[in-house]
Protein backbone atom coordinates (compact mmCIF):
# COMPACT_ATOMS: atom_id res chain seq x y z
CA MET A 1 -7.46 -17.34 -5.41
CA ILE A 2 -6.79 -13.82 -6.67
CA LYS A 3 -10.06 -11.89 -6.71
CA ALA A 4 -8.89 -8.43 -7.72
CA VAL A 5 -5.87 -6.25 -8.45
CA GLY A 6 -5.52 -2.48 -8.20
CA THR A 7 -2.63 -0.15 -8.96
CA ASP A 8 -1.98 3.57 -8.74
CA ILE A 9 0.81 6.07 -9.24
CA ALA A 10 1.03 9.48 -7.57
CA LYS A 11 3.38 12.42 -8.02
CA ASN A 12 5.07 13.27 -4.72
CA SER A 13 5.00 17.04 -5.26
CA ARG A 14 1.20 16.90 -5.36
CA PHE A 15 1.35 16.67 -1.56
CA ASP A 16 3.85 19.50 -0.97
CA ASN A 17 1.46 22.24 0.09
CA LEU A 18 -1.88 20.66 0.94
CA ASN A 19 -3.67 22.31 3.83
CA GLU A 20 -4.45 20.37 6.98
CA GLY A 21 -8.16 20.13 6.21
CA VAL A 22 -7.49 18.32 2.95
CA LEU A 23 -4.89 16.06 4.57
CA ARG A 24 -7.38 15.09 7.30
CA LYS A 25 -9.90 14.00 4.67
CA ILE A 26 -7.33 11.65 3.13
CA PHE A 27 -5.17 10.39 6.00
CA THR A 28 -5.71 8.96 9.48
CA GLN A 29 -4.30 10.69 12.55
CA SER A 30 -1.64 7.99 12.81
CA GLU A 31 -0.53 8.64 9.21
CA LEU A 32 -0.46 12.41 9.81
CA ASP A 33 1.65 11.87 12.94
CA GLU A 34 4.09 9.59 11.09
CA ALA A 35 4.47 12.10 8.23
CA GLY A 36 5.29 14.80 10.78
CA ARG A 37 8.26 12.74 11.99
CA ARG A 38 9.69 12.26 8.50
CA SER A 39 11.87 14.45 6.31
CA ASP A 40 10.15 13.01 3.21
CA ALA A 41 6.54 13.86 4.16
CA SER A 42 5.42 14.49 0.56
CA ALA A 43 6.74 11.13 -0.63
CA PHE A 44 5.19 9.47 2.43
CA PHE A 45 1.77 11.03 1.74
CA SER A 46 2.07 10.23 -1.96
CA SER A 47 2.83 6.57 -1.33
CA ARG A 48 -0.02 6.21 1.16
CA PHE A 49 -2.46 7.90 -1.20
CA ALA A 50 -1.36 5.63 -4.07
CA ALA A 51 -1.90 2.61 -1.80
CA LYS A 52 -5.40 3.78 -0.85
CA GLU A 53 -6.28 4.42 -4.51
CA ALA A 54 -4.97 0.99 -5.51
CA PHE A 55 -7.03 -0.59 -2.74
CA VAL A 56 -10.32 1.04 -3.74
CA LYS A 57 -9.62 0.20 -7.39
CA ALA A 58 -9.19 -3.45 -6.39
CA LEU A 59 -12.47 -3.25 -4.47
CA GLY A 60 -14.08 -2.01 -7.66
CA LYS A 61 -16.11 0.62 -5.81
CA GLY A 62 -13.80 3.61 -5.58
CA PHE A 63 -14.05 6.02 -2.68
CA LYS A 64 -17.85 5.72 -2.76
CA ALA A 65 -17.60 2.54 -0.67
CA ILE A 66 -15.09 3.84 1.88
CA LYS A 67 -13.56 7.21 2.70
CA ALA A 68 -9.82 7.58 2.26
CA ASN A 69 -9.31 8.35 5.95
CA MET A 70 -11.02 5.06 6.83
CA ILE A 71 -8.11 3.21 5.23
CA GLU A 72 -4.79 3.18 7.07
CA ILE A 73 -1.47 2.08 5.64
CA ARG A 74 0.80 0.62 8.29
CA GLU A 75 4.14 -1.18 8.29
CA ASN A 76 5.07 -4.34 10.14
CA GLU A 77 8.30 -4.65 12.13
CA ASP A 78 10.18 -5.50 8.92
CA GLY A 79 8.90 -2.39 7.12
CA MET A 80 6.42 -4.29 4.95
CA PRO A 81 3.29 -2.18 4.32
CA TYR A 82 -0.19 -3.49 4.95
CA ILE A 83 -3.73 -2.13 4.92
CA VAL A 84 -6.10 -1.72 7.85
CA THR A 85 -9.68 -0.65 7.15
CA LEU A 86 -11.89 1.05 9.68
CA SER A 87 -14.89 -0.34 7.81
CA ASP A 88 -16.32 -3.70 6.75
CA VAL A 89 -15.61 -3.45 3.01
CA LEU A 90 -13.81 -6.82 2.98
CA ASN A 91 -15.21 -10.29 3.53
CA ARG A 92 -13.70 -12.31 6.38
CA ASP A 93 -12.04 -14.72 3.96
CA GLU A 94 -10.34 -11.97 1.94
CA ARG A 95 -6.68 -11.06 2.40
CA VAL A 96 -5.03 -7.94 1.06
CA PHE A 97 -1.45 -7.76 -0.18
CA LEU A 98 0.20 -4.37 -0.72
CA SER A 99 3.42 -3.31 -2.41
CA ILE A 100 4.67 0.29 -2.46
CA SER A 101 7.63 1.67 -4.39
CA HIS A 102 9.21 5.12 -4.74
CA GLU A 103 11.31 6.47 -7.59
CA GLU A 104 12.46 10.06 -7.57
CA GLU A 105 9.27 12.12 -7.92
CA TYR A 106 6.69 9.31 -8.02
CA SER A 107 5.21 6.69 -5.73
CA VAL A 108 3.42 3.60 -6.99
CA ALA A 109 1.34 1.01 -5.19
CA MET A 110 -0.19 -2.33 -6.11
CA VAL A 111 -2.88 -4.19 -4.19
CA VAL A 112 -3.97 -7.80 -4.62
CA ILE A 113 -7.11 -9.09 -2.91
CA ASP A 114 -7.09 -12.84 -2.35
CA GLY A 115 -9.91 -15.02 -1.10
CA LYS A 116 -12.49 -17.65 -1.85
CA GLU A 117 -14.59 -17.21 -4.96
């Protein structure tokens, strides 16, 4: 059963010149490392931020319940993104589905939380 949905859109250029201190407040070390290996770091950061925003919107608690750098966006071997939390904000029976898309200067993400009522 679908319990919640969250969505967010972020402008890629917003992440062009952020200093390392700000980036560390938003992203995990693994995400920072991955961005460093990519030619599209701003789009990468933008998409991950949109995913984190969509997730906390679906939780209904915003970043008061969990810090952005306690949420990590990973990809499986097929490139499908998924969310890992370094916190206990989800119940054991809840599953999270994530979709990320990029178009020119924007990244958008949608999160669905599924579980028992």
